[in-house]
PDB file of C-alpha atoms in Angstrom:
ATOM      1  CA  MET A 654      88.421 116.703  92.936  1.00  0.00           C
ATOM      2  CA  ALA A 655      91.707 113.956  94.085  1.00  0.00           C
ATOM      3  CA  ILE A 656      90.463 110.945  95.561  1.00  0.00           C
ATOM      4  CA  GLU A 657      92.429 109.417  97.835  1.00  0.00           C
ATOM      5  CA  ALA A 658      93.291 105.748  99.281  1.00  0.00           C
ATOM      6  CA  PRO A 659      94.848 105.641 102.699  1.00  0.00           C
ATOM      7  CA  LEU A 660      97.291 102.768 103.503  1.00  0.00           C
ATOM      8  CA  SER A 661      95.177  99.711 104.400  1.00  0.00           C
ATOM      9  CA  LYS A 662      93.899  99.133 107.844  1.00  0.00           C
ATOM     10  CA  TYR A 663      95.097  95.273 107.165  1.00  0.00           C
ATOM     11  CA  LYS A 664      98.612  96.309 106.528  1.00  0.00           C
ATOM     12  CA  LYS A 665      98.805  98.795 109.508  1.00  0.00           C
ATOM     13  CA  ASN A 666      97.085  95.704 112.319  1.00  0.00           C
ATOM     14  CA  ASN A 667      99.423  93.211 110.582  1.00  0.00           C
ATOM     15  CA  PHE A 668     102.591  95.542 111.593  1.00  0.00           C
ATOM     16  CA  ARG A 669     100.987  95.721 114.761  1.00  0.00           C
ATOM     17  CA  ILE A 670     100.392  92.351 115.590  1.00  0.00           C
ATOM     18  CA  SER A 671     104.175  91.503 114.505  1.00  0.00           C
ATOM     19  CA  ILE A 672     105.262  93.768 117.379  1.00  0.00           C
ATOM     20  CA  VAL A 673     103.042  92.170 120.061  1.00  0.00           C
ATOM     21  CA  VAL A 674     104.025  88.880 119.101  1.00  0.00           C
ATOM     22  CA  LEU A 675     108.105  89.712 119.046  1.00  0.00           C
ATOM     23  CA  VAL A 676     107.937  92.242 122.253  1.00  0.00           C
ATOM     24  CA  GLY A 677     105.832  88.657 123.912  1.00  0.00           C
ATOM     25  CA  LEU A 678     108.586  86.619 122.756  1.00  0.00           C
ATOM     26  CA  ALA A 679     111.187  88.290 124.065  1.00  0.00           C
ATOM     27  CA  ILE A 680     109.226  88.745 127.515  1.00  0.00           C
ATOM     28  CA  TRP A 681     109.036  84.725 127.336  1.00  0.00           C
ATOM     29  CA  PHE A 682     112.242  84.356 126.279  1.00  0.00           C
ATOM     30  CA  ALA A 683     113.863  86.660 128.592  1.00  0.00           C
ATOM     31  CA  TYR A 684     111.936  85.084 131.622  1.00  0.00           C
ATOM     32  CA  ASP A 685     112.808  81.422 130.516  1.00  0.00           C
ATOM     33  CA  GLY A 686     116.550  82.284 130.094  1.00  0.00           C
ATOM     34  CA  TYR A 687     116.730  84.322 133.619  1.00  0.00           C
ATOM     35  CA  PHE A 688     114.557  84.085 135.798  1.00  0.00           C
ATOM     36  CA  SER A 689     112.723  80.523 135.783  1.00  0.00           C
ATOM     37  CA  LYS A 690     114.774  77.977 137.816  1.00  0.00           C
ATOM     38  CA  ALA A 691     113.394  74.856 136.339  1.00  0.00           C
ATOM     39  CA  PHE A 692     113.929  75.784 133.192  1.00  0.00           C
ATOM     40  CA  ALA A 693     117.691  77.154 133.597  1.00  0.00           C
ATOM     41  CA  GLN A 694     117.694  73.027 135.413  1.00  0.00           C
ATOM     42  CA  LYS A 695     116.599  71.786 132.931  1.00  0.00           C
ATOM     43  CA  HIS A 696     118.645  72.952 130.286  1.00  0.00           C
ATOM     44  CA  THR A 697     121.770  72.845 131.766  1.00  0.00           C
ATOM     45  CA  ASN A 698     124.432  69.874 131.317  1.00  0.00           C
ATOM     46  CA  GLN A 699     126.193  67.902 133.777  1.00  0.00           C
ATOM     47  CA  ASN A 700     129.113  70.033 133.985  1.00  0.00           C
ATOM     48  CA  GLY A 701     127.139  73.504 134.345  1.00  0.00           C
ATOM     49  CA  THR A 702     127.372  74.777 131.137  1.00  0.00           C
ATOM     50  CA  ALA A 703     123.901  76.038 129.600  1.00  0.00           C
ATOM     51  CA  ASP A 704     122.887  74.071 126.518  1.00  0.00           C
ATOM     52  CA  SER A 705     121.705  75.380 123.198  1.00  0.00           C
ATOM     53  CA  THR A 706     118.301  76.474 124.375  1.00  0.00           C
ATOM     54  CA  LEU A 707     119.567  78.135 127.255  1.00  0.00           C
ATOM     55  CA  VAL A 708     121.536  80.433 125.380  1.00  0.00           C
ATOM     56  CA  PHE A 709     119.190  81.014 123.179  1.00  0.00           C
ATOM     57  CA  ASN A 710     116.757  82.409 125.525  1.00  0.00           C
ATOM     58  CA  ARG A 711     119.515  84.370 126.849  1.00  0.00           C
ATOM     59  CA  LYS A 712     120.837  86.010 123.847  1.00  0.00           C
ATOM     60  CA  SER A 713     117.418  86.348 121.481  1.00  0.00           C
ATOM     61  CA  PRO A 714     115.513  88.556 123.498  1.00  0.00           C
ATOM     62  CA  PRO A 715     117.402  91.635 122.551  1.00  0.00           C
ATOM     63  CA  TYR A 716     117.366  91.141 118.954  1.00  0.00           C
ATOM     64  CA  LEU A 717     113.414  90.404 119.348  1.00  0.00           C
ATOM     65  CA  LEU A 718     113.037  93.661 120.791  1.00  0.00           C
ATOM     66  CA  GLY A 719     115.244  95.511 118.112  1.00  0.00           C
ATOM     67  CA  ALA A 720     113.288  93.359 115.673  1.00  0.00           C
ATOM     68  CA  ALA A 721     109.865  95.171 117.022  1.00  0.00           C
ATOM     69  CA  PHE A 722     111.796  98.566 117.603  1.00  0.00           C
ATOM     70  CA  ILE A 723     112.664  98.752 114.026  1.00  0.00           C
ATOM     71  CA  LEU A 724     109.270  97.752 112.939  1.00  0.00           C
ATOM     72  CA  GLY A 725     107.415 100.380 114.792  1.00  0.00           C
ATOM     73  CA  ILE A 726     109.394 102.844 112.958  1.00  0.00           C
ATOM     74  CA  TYR A 727     108.937 101.440 109.718  1.00  0.00           C
ATOM     75  CA  LEU A 728     105.156 101.700 110.970  1.00  0.00           C
ATOM     76  CA  PHE A 729     105.284 105.130 112.234  1.00  0.00           C
ATOM     77  CA  ALA A 730     107.361 105.975 108.528  1.00  0.00           C
ATOM     78  CA  ILE A 731     104.812 104.850 106.467  1.00  0.00           C
ATOM     79  CA  LYS A 732     101.295 105.553 108.396  1.00  0.00           C
ATOM     80  CA  ASP A 733     100.610 108.685 106.274  1.00  0.00           C
ATOM     81  CA  LYS A 734     101.197 107.048 102.844  1.00  0.00           C
ATOM     82  CA  LYS A 735      98.424 106.936 100.405  1.00  0.00           C
ATOM     83  CA  MET A 736      97.429 107.069  96.767  1.00  0.00           C
ATOM     84  CA  VAL A 737      96.284 110.224  94.854  1.00  0.00           C
ATOM     85  CA  ALA A 738      93.767 110.161  92.139  1.00  0.00           C
ATOM     86  CA  GLY A 739      94.135 113.663  91.541  1.00  0.00           C
ATOM     87  CA  GLU A 740      93.051 115.733  87.540  1.00  0.00           C
ATOM     88  CA  ASP A 741      95.931 114.899  86.020  1.00  0.00           C
ATOM     89  CA  SER A 742      97.801 111.826  87.061  1.00  0.00           C
ATOM     90  CA  LEU A 743      97.830 109.269  89.855  1.00  0.00           C
ATOM     91  CA  VAL A 744     100.660 109.710  92.558  1.00  0.00           C
ATOM     92  CA  VAL A 745     101.632 106.426  94.540  1.00  0.00           C
ATOM     93  CA  GLY A 746     103.726 106.976  96.792  1.00  0.00           C
ATOM     94  CA  LYS A 747     106.469 108.836  95.558  1.00  0.00           C
ATOM     95  CA  LEU A 748     105.856 107.660  91.818  1.00  0.00           C
ATOM     96  CA  GLN A 749     103.652 109.945  89.668  1.00  0.00           C
ATOM     97  CA  ILE A 750     102.186 108.281  86.460  1.00  0.00           C
ATOM     98  CA  ALA A 751     100.192 110.514  84.112  1.00  0.00           C
ATOM     99  CA  TYR A 752      97.009 109.183  82.786  1.00  0.00           C
ATOM    100  CA  ASP A 753      97.715 109.631  79.359  1.00  0.00           C
ATOM    101  CA  SER A 754     100.709 107.568  79.756  1.00  0.00           C
ATOM    102  CA  ILE A 755      98.514 104.996  81.307  1.00  0.00           C
ATOM    103  CA  GLN A 756      97.982 102.189  78.836  1.00  0.00           C
ATOM    104  CA  LYS A 757      95.732  99.368  79.997  1.00  0.00           C
ATOM    105  CA  ILE A 758      93.866  98.679  83.515  1.00  0.00           C
ATOM    106  CA  ASP A 759      93.503  94.879  84.134  1.00  0.00           C
ATOM    107  CA  LYS A 760      90.971  94.540  86.584  1.00  0.00           C
ATOM    108  CA  THR A 761      89.935  91.233  86.167  1.00  0.00           C
ATOM    109  CA  HIS A 762      90.774  89.856  89.362  1.00  0.00           C
ATOM    110  CA  PHE A 763      89.784  93.314  91.120  1.00  0.00           C
ATOM    111  CA  ASN A 764      86.284  92.062  92.813  1.00  0.00           C
ATOM    112  CA  SER A 765      87.438  87.834  93.575  1.00  0.00           C
ATOM    113  CA  LYS A 766      91.085  88.616  94.907  1.00  0.00           C
ATOM    114  CA  GLY A 767      91.205  92.580  95.441  1.00  0.00           C
ATOM    115  CA  TYR A 768      93.872  94.152  92.951  1.00  0.00           C
ATOM    116  CA  PHE A 769      93.981  95.618  89.676  1.00  0.00           C
ATOM    117  CA  VAL A 770      97.440  96.203  87.232  1.00  0.00           C
ATOM    118  CA  ILE A 771      98.116  99.496  85.768  1.00  0.00           C
ATOM    119  CA  THR A 772     100.335  98.955  82.154  1.00  0.00           C
ATOM    120  CA  TYR A 773     101.718 102.726  82.184  1.00  0.00           C
ATOM    121  CA  LYS A 774     104.846 103.707  79.744  1.00  0.00           C
ATOM    122  CA  ASP A 775     107.488 105.054  82.353  1.00  0.00           C
ATOM    123  CA  TYR A 776     109.768 108.180  81.666  1.00  0.00           C
ATOM    124  CA  GLN A 777     111.949 106.191  79.587  1.00  0.00           C
ATOM    125  CA  GLY A 778     109.211 104.938  77.214  1.00  0.00           C
ATOM    126  CA  VAL A 779     109.149 101.460  78.835  1.00  0.00           C
ATOM    127  CA  ASP A 780     106.163  99.714  79.562  1.00  0.00           C
ATOM    128  CA  THR A 781     105.719  99.062  83.393  1.00  0.00           C
ATOM    129  CA  ASP A 782     103.198  97.270  85.115  1.00  0.00           C
ATOM    130  CA  LEU A 783     102.151  98.401  89.004  1.00  0.00           C
ATOM    131  CA  LYS A 784     100.036  96.260  91.036  1.00  0.00           C
ATOM    132  CA  ILE A 785      97.786  97.805  93.176  1.00  0.00           C
ATOM    133  CA  SER A 786      96.045  95.364  96.198  1.00  0.00           C
ATOM    134  CA  ASP A 787      93.468  96.092  98.518  1.00  0.00           C
ATOM    135  CA  ARG A 788      95.511  94.626 101.304  1.00  0.00           C
ATOM    136  CA  THR A 789      98.135  97.394 100.329  1.00  0.00           C
ATOM    137  CA  TYR A 790      95.643 100.527  99.981  1.00  0.00           C
ATOM    138  CA  ASP A 791      91.936 101.206 101.424  1.00  0.00           C
ATOM    139  CA  ASN A 792      89.430 102.708  99.000  1.00  0.00           C
ATOM    140  CA  LEU A 793      90.573 101.208  95.208  1.00  0.00           C
ATOM    141  CA  GLY A 794      86.895 100.985  94.223  1.00  0.00           C
ATOM    142  CA  ALA A 795      86.436 105.207  93.583  1.00  0.00           C
ATOM    143  CA  ILE A 796      90.762 104.937  92.439  1.00  0.00           C
ATOM    144  CA  LEU A 797      89.310 102.543  89.857  1.00  0.00           C
ATOM    145  CA  ASP A 798      86.446 104.385  88.691  1.00  0.00           C
ATOM    146  CA  VAL A 799      88.307 107.689  88.290  1.00  0.00           C
ATOM    147  CA  LEU A 800      91.355 105.724  86.792  1.00  0.00           C
ATOM    148  CA  ILE A 801      88.712 104.479  83.973  1.00  0.00           C
ATOM    149  CA  ALA A 802      86.944 107.867  83.769  1.00  0.00           C
ATOM    150  CA  LYS A 803      90.025 109.282  83.106  1.00  0.00           C
ATOM    151  CA  ILE A 804      91.605 106.943  80.451  1.00  0.00           C
ATOM    152  CA  SER A 805      88.199 106.383  78.983  1.00  0.00           C
TER     153      SER A 805
END
């Protein structure tokens, strides 16, 4: 029976908050740069040219909206990312780690900080550490229980 750990709500919500903040800043800067006469008058030099603040408020909204769009695409791309503890291996994204290649599991910080470290031998025989955090995946307690049961 495979146990799944989906992408955490913490990570998804951070992306959503970042997108909302970027769109809000783009609207705010666009309003100040193009529609607010008082702001434009305050940030215009004596010779009638815009100062750096007004120029920034006029040029930054497309870049902020572009960044929000890119974050939205990235969130859409990773929304179904998960970790699966199957019968014979642990699958983290596209990385597949066989249980017999896992050397040790360091779970000393799992209860206090929410992460554990797996040391395993990769396909070249090199010891590699993989830190798995509850800020990235939900349901890690069940995954850790399966890993300990398979390793023991």
